[in-house]
Short mmCIF file of C-alpha atoms and ligand atoms in Angstrom, two decimals:
data_model
loop_
_atom_site.label_atom_id
_atom_site.label_comp_id
_atom_site.label_asym_id
_atom_site.label_seq_id
_atom_site.Cartn_x
_atom_site.Cartn_y
_atom_site.Cartn_z
CA MET A 1 -4.50 -12.33 33.80
CA ASP A 2 -6.11 -15.58 33.95
CA PRO A 3 -6.61 -17.48 30.55
CA GLU A 4 -10.29 -16.99 30.63
CA GLU A 5 -9.70 -13.25 31.23
CA SER A 6 -7.21 -12.78 28.45
CA PHE A 7 -9.60 -14.81 26.21
CA LYS A 8 -12.26 -12.17 26.87
CA ALA A 9 -10.07 -9.20 26.88
CA VAL A 10 -8.78 -10.05 23.31
CA ARG A 11 -12.43 -10.68 22.02
CA LYS A 12 -13.71 -7.62 23.54
CA ALA A 13 -10.94 -5.46 22.39
CA MET A 14 -11.35 -6.83 18.76
CA LYS A 15 -15.18 -6.11 19.01
CA ALA A 16 -14.46 -2.82 20.31
CA HIS A 17 -12.09 -2.15 17.11
CA HIS A 18 -14.79 -3.04 14.62
CA GLU A 19 -17.42 -0.86 16.54
CA TRP A 20 -14.75 2.05 16.43
CA PHE A 21 -14.00 1.50 12.60
CA LYS A 22 -17.83 1.50 11.69
CA ARG A 23 -17.65 5.20 13.05
CA CYS A 24 -14.44 6.33 11.70
CA LEU A 25 -13.06 7.60 8.24
CA PRO A 26 -10.41 5.55 7.47
CA LEU A 27 -7.72 7.23 5.29
CA ILE A 28 -4.53 5.31 5.70
CA ALA A 29 -3.00 5.21 2.25
CA SER A 30 -1.62 1.70 2.64
CA GLU A 31 -4.75 0.10 4.06
CA ASN A 32 -8.23 -1.40 2.67
CA ILE A 33 -11.03 -3.58 3.45
CA VAL A 34 -11.76 -7.00 2.00
CA SER A 35 -14.83 -7.95 0.59
CA PRO A 36 -17.48 -10.46 2.54
CA ALA A 37 -16.16 -13.35 0.10
CA VAL A 38 -12.58 -12.50 0.55
CA ARG A 39 -13.48 -12.57 4.58
CA GLU A 40 -15.00 -15.94 3.96
CA ALA A 41 -11.83 -17.27 2.20
CA ILE A 42 -9.32 -16.32 4.97
CA ILE A 43 -11.15 -18.02 7.59
CA SER A 44 -11.35 -21.37 5.53
CA ASP A 45 -9.62 -24.51 6.34
CA PHE A 46 -6.81 -23.48 3.67
CA GLY A 47 -5.18 -21.60 6.68
CA HIS A 48 -4.49 -24.77 8.56
CA ARG A 49 -2.63 -26.38 5.59
CA TYR A 50 0.86 -26.59 3.98
CA ALA A 51 1.42 -26.94 0.40
CA GLU A 52 5.06 -26.34 -0.10
CA GLY A 53 5.99 -25.99 -3.62
CA TRP A 54 4.50 -25.15 -7.00
CA PRO A 55 0.82 -26.55 -7.76
CA GLY A 56 1.01 -30.09 -8.76
CA GLU A 57 4.46 -30.59 -7.56
CA ARG A 58 3.84 -30.31 -3.78
CA VAL A 59 5.77 -32.10 -1.12
CA TYR A 60 2.57 -32.53 1.11
CA ALA A 61 -0.67 -34.63 0.55
CA GLY A 62 -3.90 -33.07 0.82
CA CYS A 63 -3.69 -30.35 -1.72
CA LYS A 64 -5.71 -31.04 -4.72
CA PHE A 65 -8.07 -28.12 -3.94
CA ILE A 66 -5.64 -25.94 -2.66
CA ASP A 67 -3.76 -26.47 -6.14
CA GLU A 68 -6.84 -25.93 -8.12
CA VAL A 69 -7.38 -22.40 -6.26
CA GLU A 70 -3.55 -21.22 -6.62
CA LEU A 71 -3.72 -22.13 -10.42
CA ILE A 72 -6.82 -19.84 -10.67
CA CYS A 73 -5.08 -17.42 -8.89
CA ILE A 74 -2.00 -17.24 -10.96
CA ASP A 75 -4.28 -17.33 -14.33
CA LEU A 76 -6.21 -14.23 -12.77
CA ALA A 77 -3.02 -12.31 -11.78
CA LYS A 78 -1.35 -12.83 -15.19
CA ASP A 79 -4.48 -11.81 -17.01
CA LEU A 80 -5.16 -8.63 -14.79
CA PHE A 81 -1.64 -7.42 -14.95
CA ARG A 82 -0.69 -8.90 -18.59
CA ALA A 83 2.22 -10.44 -16.88
CA GLU A 84 3.97 -13.40 -18.54
CA PHE A 85 4.76 -15.01 -15.06
CA ALA A 86 3.01 -14.67 -11.67
CA ASP A 87 4.03 -16.34 -8.58
CA VAL A 88 1.33 -15.61 -5.74
CA ARG A 89 3.20 -17.23 -2.58
CA ALA A 90 4.91 -13.98 -1.54
CA THR A 91 3.31 -13.58 2.29
CA SER A 92 3.76 -10.05 2.24
CA GLY A 93 5.11 -6.88 0.08
CA VAL A 94 8.52 -6.77 2.03
CA VAL A 95 8.77 -10.71 1.22
CA ALA A 96 7.95 -9.88 -2.39
CA ASN A 97 10.77 -7.33 -2.63
CA LEU A 98 13.07 -9.83 -1.15
CA ILE A 99 12.01 -12.58 -3.64
CA ALA A 100 13.01 -10.06 -6.45
CA TYR A 101 16.20 -8.93 -4.73
CA THR A 102 17.44 -12.77 -4.36
CA ALA A 103 16.34 -13.36 -8.01
CA LEU A 104 18.04 -10.48 -9.61
CA THR A 105 21.05 -9.58 -7.50
CA LYS A 106 23.65 -10.93 -4.95
CA PRO A 107 24.72 -9.59 -1.59
CA GLY A 108 27.25 -6.88 -2.12
CA ASP A 109 25.87 -5.67 -5.35
CA THR A 110 24.27 -2.08 -5.81
CA MET A 111 20.76 -1.14 -6.00
CA MET A 112 19.15 2.31 -6.79
CA ALA A 113 15.99 3.01 -5.27
CA MET A 114 13.81 6.04 -3.74
CA PRO A 115 15.23 7.88 -0.72
CA ILE A 116 12.96 6.92 2.26
CA PRO A 117 12.24 10.45 3.28
CA SER A 118 11.24 11.13 -0.27
CA GLY A 119 8.76 8.05 -0.14
CA GLY A 120 10.92 4.83 -0.46
CA HIS A 121 9.85 2.04 1.66
CA ILE A 122 11.73 0.63 4.55
CA SER A 123 12.18 -2.52 2.53
CA HIS A 124 14.27 -0.57 -0.12
CA GLY A 125 16.61 0.64 2.84
CA PRO A 126 20.22 0.20 3.40
CA GLU A 127 21.47 -1.64 6.52
CA TYR A 128 23.00 1.71 7.64
CA THR A 129 22.38 5.50 7.00
CA LYS A 130 25.11 7.52 5.80
CA SER A 131 25.54 8.92 9.12
CA GLY A 132 26.18 5.31 10.42
CA SER A 133 23.08 4.74 12.54
CA PHE A 134 21.21 1.40 12.23
CA LEU A 135 18.10 1.54 10.18
CA GLY A 136 17.95 -2.00 9.15
CA GLY A 137 16.37 -1.60 5.83
CA THR A 138 15.40 -4.99 4.10
CA ALA A 139 17.52 -4.69 1.02
CA GLY A 140 20.86 -3.71 3.00
CA ALA A 141 20.20 -5.69 6.28
CA VAL A 142 18.65 -9.01 4.98
CA HIS A 143 19.94 -9.29 1.39
CA GLY A 144 23.42 -7.17 1.92
CA LEU A 145 22.80 -4.76 -1.01
CA ASN A 146 24.46 -1.53 -1.20
CA VAL A 147 21.58 1.10 -1.76
CA GLU A 148 22.15 4.18 -3.59
CA TYR A 149 19.49 6.57 -4.43
CA PHE A 150 17.66 8.20 -7.38
CA VAL A 151 17.51 11.94 -7.39
CA PHE A 152 14.30 13.11 -6.23
CA ASP A 153 13.00 16.46 -7.69
CA ARG A 154 11.21 18.23 -4.58
CA LYS A 155 9.16 20.49 -6.79
CA GLU A 156 7.94 17.82 -9.34
CA LEU A 157 7.58 15.29 -6.49
CA ASN A 158 9.11 12.64 -8.80
CA LEU A 159 12.42 11.45 -9.63
CA ASP A 160 14.77 13.70 -11.45
CA ILE A 161 15.19 12.08 -15.00
CA ASP A 162 18.44 13.82 -15.95
CA GLU A 163 20.11 13.80 -12.46
CA SER A 164 19.10 10.16 -11.97
CA ALA A 165 20.59 9.08 -15.31
CA LYS A 166 23.74 10.68 -14.17
CA ARG A 167 23.72 8.62 -11.07
CA ILE A 168 22.97 5.62 -12.81
CA ARG A 169 25.84 6.00 -15.00
CA GLU A 170 28.14 6.69 -12.18
CA VAL A 171 27.03 4.31 -10.01
CA LYS A 172 26.48 1.26 -12.52
CA PRO A 173 23.93 -0.55 -10.04
CA LYS A 174 22.92 -4.08 -10.76
CA LEU A 175 19.30 -3.23 -9.90
CA LEU A 176 17.12 -0.35 -10.38
CA LEU A 177 13.91 -0.23 -8.17
CA PHE A 178 10.75 1.75 -8.75
CA GLY A 179 8.08 2.43 -6.67
CA ALA A 180 7.39 4.08 -3.27
CA SER A 181 5.00 4.43 -0.15
CA VAL A 182 4.40 7.90 -0.91
CA PHE A 183 3.76 7.51 -4.73
CA LEU A 184 1.91 10.79 -6.07
CA PHE A 185 3.14 10.35 -9.87
CA PRO A 186 4.00 7.52 -11.93
CA HIS A 187 7.94 7.03 -12.12
CA PRO A 188 9.80 7.31 -15.21
CA VAL A 189 10.40 3.43 -15.47
CA LYS A 190 10.92 3.62 -19.32
CA GLU A 191 13.43 6.62 -19.38
CA LEU A 192 15.56 5.55 -16.50
CA GLY A 193 15.22 1.83 -17.27
CA GLU A 194 16.79 2.25 -20.64
CA VAL A 195 19.58 4.09 -19.06
CA GLY A 196 19.94 1.32 -16.56
CA ARG A 197 20.03 -1.49 -19.36
CA GLU A 198 23.03 0.51 -20.47
CA VAL A 199 25.03 -0.32 -17.31
CA GLY A 200 23.58 -3.74 -17.45
CA ALA A 201 20.97 -3.31 -14.56
CA LYS A 202 17.56 -5.13 -14.04
CA VAL A 203 14.73 -3.21 -13.43
CA ALA A 204 12.20 -4.21 -10.50
CA TYR A 205 9.04 -2.27 -9.64
CA ASP A 206 7.35 -2.14 -6.13
CA ALA A 207 3.57 -1.59 -7.01
CA ALA A 208 2.33 -2.17 -3.28
CA HIS A 209 0.74 1.03 -3.17
CA VAL A 210 -0.65 1.23 -6.81
CA ALA A 211 -1.45 -2.21 -7.72
CA GLY A 212 -4.94 -1.81 -8.18
CA LEU A 213 -4.62 1.37 -10.13
CA ILE A 214 -2.21 -0.69 -12.39
CA ALA A 215 -4.48 -3.44 -12.66
CA GLY A 216 -7.66 -1.09 -13.13
CA GLY A 217 -5.79 0.41 -16.14
CA TYR A 218 -4.55 3.80 -14.56
CA PHE A 219 -1.35 5.21 -13.59
CA GLN A 220 1.27 3.41 -15.46
CA ASP A 221 2.24 0.15 -16.65
CA PRO A 222 5.51 -1.20 -15.41
CA LEU A 223 5.67 -4.24 -17.46
CA ARG A 224 5.02 -2.65 -20.83
CA GLU A 225 7.53 0.23 -19.63
CA GLY A 226 10.38 -2.29 -19.28
CA ALA A 227 10.16 -3.64 -15.75
CA ASP A 228 11.52 -7.27 -15.44
CA THR A 229 9.51 -7.73 -12.15
CA VAL A 230 6.93 -6.16 -10.32
CA GLN A 231 6.37 -6.77 -6.63
CA MET A 232 3.42 -5.86 -4.47
CA SER A 233 1.55 -6.43 -1.26
CA THR A 234 -2.13 -7.35 -2.12
CA HIS A 235 -4.14 -5.24 0.16
CA LYS A 236 -3.76 -1.60 -0.60
CA THR A 237 -5.34 -0.32 -3.75
CA LEU A 238 -5.56 -3.70 -4.74
CA PRO A 239 -8.12 -4.78 -2.30
CA GLY A 240 -7.45 -8.36 -1.30
CA PRO A 241 -5.89 -9.86 1.91
CA GLN A 242 -2.63 -9.11 3.49
CA HIS A 243 -0.27 -11.12 0.99
CA GLY A 244 2.00 -10.50 -1.57
CA MET A 245 2.79 -11.39 -5.20
CA VAL A 246 5.52 -11.27 -7.82
CA LEU A 247 5.18 -10.74 -11.48
CA ALA A 248 7.92 -11.14 -14.07
CA LYS A 249 8.96 -11.58 -17.55
CA LYS A 250 8.56 -15.34 -18.63
CA GLU A 251 12.61 -16.07 -18.57
CA LEU A 252 12.94 -14.92 -14.76
CA GLY A 253 10.05 -17.22 -13.90
CA GLU A 254 12.63 -20.00 -12.61
CA ARG A 255 14.61 -17.79 -10.61
CA ILE A 256 11.47 -16.14 -9.01
CA LYS A 257 9.95 -19.76 -8.01
CA GLN A 258 13.24 -20.46 -6.28
CA ALA A 259 13.84 -17.60 -4.51
CA THR A 260 10.11 -17.78 -3.18
CA PHE A 261 10.56 -21.38 -2.26
CA PRO A 262 12.53 -22.74 -0.87
CA GLY A 263 14.18 -19.30 -0.57
CA LEU A 264 11.87 -17.22 1.21
CA THR A 265 8.72 -19.16 2.14
CA SER A 266 7.79 -22.48 3.66
CA ASN A 267 4.15 -22.14 4.24
CA HIS A 268 2.62 -19.28 1.94
CA HIS A 269 -0.64 -18.66 3.75
CA LEU A 270 -3.08 -20.59 1.57
CA HIS A 271 -6.20 -19.00 3.08
CA ASN A 272 -4.84 -15.80 1.58
CA VAL A 273 -4.09 -17.30 -1.69
CA ALA A 274 -7.69 -18.16 -1.98
CA GLY A 275 -8.68 -14.62 -0.45
CA LEU A 276 -6.44 -13.25 -3.24
CA ALA A 277 -7.88 -15.30 -5.99
CA ILE A 278 -11.43 -14.09 -4.91
CA ALA A 279 -10.27 -10.50 -4.86
CA LEU A 280 -8.73 -10.65 -8.18
CA ALA A 281 -11.91 -12.20 -9.41
CA GLU A 282 -13.81 -9.28 -8.12
CA PHE A 283 -11.12 -6.96 -9.11
CA LYS A 284 -11.71 -8.22 -12.95
CA LYS A 285 -15.51 -7.43 -12.89
CA PHE A 286 -15.31 -4.15 -10.71
CA GLY A 287 -11.86 -2.90 -10.62
CA LYS A 288 -11.52 -0.55 -13.43
CA GLU A 289 -14.56 1.38 -11.94
CA TYR A 290 -13.21 1.30 -8.67
CA ALA A 291 -9.65 2.28 -9.42
CA GLY A 292 -11.04 5.31 -11.52
CA GLN A 293 -13.12 6.51 -8.60
CA ILE A 294 -10.21 6.33 -6.12
CA ILE A 295 -8.28 8.70 -8.35
CA LYS A 296 -11.29 11.03 -8.76
CA ASN A 297 -11.69 11.09 -5.11
CA SER A 298 -8.22 11.75 -4.03
CA LYS A 299 -8.05 14.50 -6.53
CA ALA A 300 -11.28 16.08 -5.38
CA LEU A 301 -10.18 15.43 -1.78
CA GLY A 302 -6.82 17.23 -2.61
CA GLN A 303 -8.58 20.30 -4.20
CA ALA A 304 -11.03 20.46 -1.20
CA LEU A 305 -8.22 20.54 1.34
CA TYR A 306 -6.30 23.10 -0.78
CA GLU A 307 -9.26 25.42 -0.85
CA ARG A 308 -9.79 25.13 2.94
CA GLY A 309 -6.17 26.41 3.83
CA PHE A 310 -4.13 23.22 3.58
CA ASN A 311 -0.58 23.00 1.83
CA VAL A 312 -1.38 19.96 -0.32
CA LEU A 313 1.56 19.11 -2.35
CA GLY A 314 1.59 18.76 -5.96
CA GLU A 315 -1.12 21.54 -6.60
CA ALA A 316 0.40 22.42 -9.98
CA LYS A 317 -0.06 18.76 -11.04
CA GLY A 318 -3.50 18.16 -9.80
CA PHE A 319 -2.35 16.98 -6.22
CA THR A 320 -1.86 13.56 -7.21
CA GLU A 321 -2.40 10.73 -9.96
CA SER A 322 -2.90 7.83 -7.31
CA HIS A 323 -4.99 7.28 -4.19
CA THR A 324 -2.49 9.23 -1.95
CA LEU A 325 -2.34 12.93 -1.00
CA LEU A 326 0.63 14.46 0.95
CA VAL A 327 0.12 17.46 3.10
CA ASP A 328 2.60 20.02 4.47
CA ILE A 329 1.31 20.99 8.07
CA THR A 330 4.59 22.73 9.15
CA SER A 331 2.52 26.15 9.12
CA PHE A 332 0.25 24.76 12.00
CA LYS A 333 3.56 23.96 14.24
CA ASN A 334 2.84 26.83 16.70
CA ARG A 335 -1.29 26.36 16.89
CA VAL A 336 -1.66 22.52 16.97
CA GLY A 337 1.78 20.90 16.25
CA LEU A 338 3.41 18.78 13.75
CA GLY A 339 2.51 15.47 12.01
CA ARG A 340 2.20 13.26 15.22
CA ASP A 341 0.16 16.08 17.10
CA ILE A 342 -2.28 16.18 14.17
CA GLU A 343 -2.35 12.66 13.64
CA GLU A 344 -3.49 12.03 17.13
CA ARG A 345 -5.82 14.96 17.13
CA LEU A 346 -7.72 13.50 14.01
CA GLU A 347 -7.92 10.20 15.42
CA LYS A 348 -9.90 11.69 18.48
CA ALA A 349 -12.17 12.93 15.94
CA GLY A 350 -12.49 9.32 14.14
CA ILE A 351 -10.24 10.67 11.53
CA ILE A 352 -7.52 7.91 10.91
CA LEU A 353 -4.58 8.96 8.97
CA ASN A 354 -0.72 8.91 9.51
CA ARG A 355 2.12 11.34 9.87
CA ASN A 356 4.69 11.38 7.14
CA LEU A 357 7.95 12.66 6.43
CA LEU A 358 8.20 15.47 3.73
CA PRO A 359 11.11 15.09 1.55
CA TRP A 360 12.90 18.06 3.07
CA ASP A 361 12.12 16.97 6.68
CA ILE A 362 15.45 15.58 7.75
CA SER A 363 17.49 18.66 6.16
CA GLU A 364 15.18 20.97 8.08
CA GLY A 365 15.80 18.88 11.50
CA ARG A 366 12.56 17.01 11.83
CA ASN A 367 12.36 13.28 11.74
CA TYR A 368 9.50 10.53 11.52
CA LEU A 369 8.79 10.75 15.12
CA ASN A 370 6.91 14.09 14.46
CA PRO A 371 7.44 15.04 10.86
CA GLY A 372 5.88 17.99 8.86
CA GLY A 373 3.33 15.81 6.97
CA ILE A 374 0.53 14.10 6.87
CA ARG A 375 -0.41 11.22 4.25
CA LEU A 376 -3.88 10.39 3.15
CA GLY A 377 -5.37 7.77 0.94
CA THR A 378 -8.81 7.41 -0.66
CA SER A 379 -8.87 3.76 -1.23
CA GLU A 380 -10.95 2.57 1.54
CA VAL A 381 -13.50 5.41 1.63
CA THR A 382 -14.02 4.87 -1.96
CA ARG A 383 -14.50 1.11 -1.11
CA LEU A 384 -17.43 2.19 1.28
CA GLY A 385 -19.05 3.90 -1.61
CA MET A 386 -17.98 7.57 -1.19
CA LYS A 387 -17.47 9.75 -3.96
CA GLU A 388 -16.33 13.27 -4.99
CA SER A 389 -18.95 15.13 -2.87
CA GLU A 390 -18.35 13.05 0.13
CA MET A 391 -14.81 14.36 -0.34
CA GLN A 392 -15.83 18.06 0.44
CA VAL A 393 -17.50 16.50 3.83
CA VAL A 394 -14.29 14.79 4.74
CA ALA A 395 -12.32 17.89 4.26
CA ASP A 396 -14.67 20.00 6.26
CA PHE A 397 -14.30 17.60 9.17
CA ILE A 398 -10.37 17.53 8.82
CA LYS A 399 -10.39 21.61 8.53
CA ARG A 400 -12.57 21.92 11.58
CA VAL A 401 -10.30 19.76 13.58
CA VAL A 402 -6.98 21.01 12.42
CA ILE A 403 -7.43 24.83 11.41
CA ASP A 404 -10.57 25.70 13.42
CA LYS A 405 -9.56 23.62 16.41
CA GLU A 406 -12.92 22.53 17.03
CA ASP A 407 -13.34 19.76 19.90
CA PRO A 408 -12.23 16.63 18.35
CA ALA A 409 -14.77 14.64 20.60
CA LYS A 410 -17.72 16.71 19.29
CA ILE A 411 -16.56 16.22 15.70
CA SER A 412 -16.00 12.35 16.13
CA LEU A 413 -19.87 12.21 16.73
CA GLU A 414 -20.68 13.83 13.51
CA VAL A 415 -18.12 11.61 11.64
CA ALA A 416 -19.98 8.65 13.17
CA GLU A 417 -23.34 10.19 11.91
CA PHE A 418 -22.03 10.63 8.45
CA ARG A 419 -20.52 7.21 8.38
CA LYS A 420 -23.81 5.53 9.06
CA ASP A 421 -24.69 5.92 5.27
CA PHE A 422 -21.37 4.19 4.22
CA GLN A 423 -21.38 0.51 5.80
CA LYS A 424 -21.21 -1.81 2.92
CA VAL A 425 -18.21 -2.83 0.90
CA HIS A 426 -18.60 -1.78 -2.87
CA TYR A 427 -17.01 -3.01 -5.81
CA CYS A 428 -17.53 -6.50 -5.09
CA PHE A 429 -20.06 -9.42 -5.28
CA GLU A 430 -23.18 -8.55 -3.18
CA SER A 431 -23.57 -9.69 0.45
CA GLU A 432 -25.50 -8.85 3.53
CA LEU A 433 -22.14 -8.68 5.51
CA GLU A 434 -21.50 -5.20 6.37
CA ALA A 435 -17.76 -3.73 5.86
CA TYR A 436 -16.68 -3.78 9.75
CA GLU A 437 -19.32 -6.31 11.07
CA TYR A 438 -17.54 -8.58 13.58
CA VAL A 439 -18.47 -12.18 12.96
CA GLU A 440 -18.89 -14.22 15.90
CA LEU A 441 -18.10 -17.96 15.38
CA HIS A 442 -17.94 -18.84 19.03
N1 DSN B 501 4.28 0.96 5.67
C1 DSN B 501 3.09 0.75 4.56
C2 DSN B 501 2.57 2.07 4.18
O1 DSN B 501 2.08 2.68 5.08
O2 DSN B 501 3.21 2.65 3.22
C3 DSN B 501 3.69 -0.03 3.42
O3 DSN B 501 4.19 -1.36 3.92
#
């Protein structure tokens, strides 16, 4: 392709993506949209600058306004999460986890975390699986940690406290890592953290998925429950730009700072720090209401899907206490296929979600390519202004595609019509800009 053709093709694809998302139902649990004010911040000149070091101690000139913004961002983060220390320079959730590993452990140490098939994130994973195949999980492959697992209770869809406590006493890890990518119910941080202390372990908590719910006063409060550090990405239930952040007890601040710079960052993406500061300010004003509505919506969507014939997990516990739902779709195998098939079918209908491993998939011979589950999240549709009654409509669309096997192309037209009333970003300062409006500067 000649350069002009490439230039045009990229812009055309981006515009098409925006137009498509205006017509879709975005239900990926790890995604969200930023407010117009955050979008403004992330295209500012901050994105062209370097500011290595800590505000006021930079090794570059030109940072006086960047310092001002970063200090505001730090204050907002400490305030919202009631944290003694915050470092807002991690460039992503994976980097935030690596910062915690670096500050709290040495290569060769053992960490206990959630098994990946039960919802643990790839950044919690070992270098090799037990069968020896290369997985390349960040904790093992990058920081050289041995990873052992908490015991997961498949019925409760949470950590088994007694069995995990036994494992902690046997393994004597240096670090316990709570948190997950399929995070339906709060983890027993207090109970298992106390056991960890007996064997000298530190406690870290990956809040990437649930950061907004924590800041909104829901879910759980890991710092009050004894976590030494809380790491997160900043763009899931906390609707900021794609970035990361580490909170910690005061006495760990210096270690976190050094692990962050010069350890794991040089440029820390200053436009995203500015965007995060704006997002945190907006969250301080609107976040409690937003987080509460996310949870109401996910419970309502869980109930609505369940009533329409889906095996939504966690029914006895109200399906979820977070933004996420996990649905076992194995009973549809002979009619519409498994996770990947259903993900594709729903995408054709304009319903965007992802296939997901169920905790028992591996033992039943399925893998991530076409697993037995789908995962749904309500953060983005809530941000678009949807409430419990709209969750009924969403569940109807999903049922018609998966259970009634209606033509996805036909459903996509109805989804687009339904979406017409939900084009603005809610729970943020007012703006004329629509949620998926493509902003042309050229
Ligand atoms: N992989 C993301 C998720 O979907 O949960 C988190 O990084």
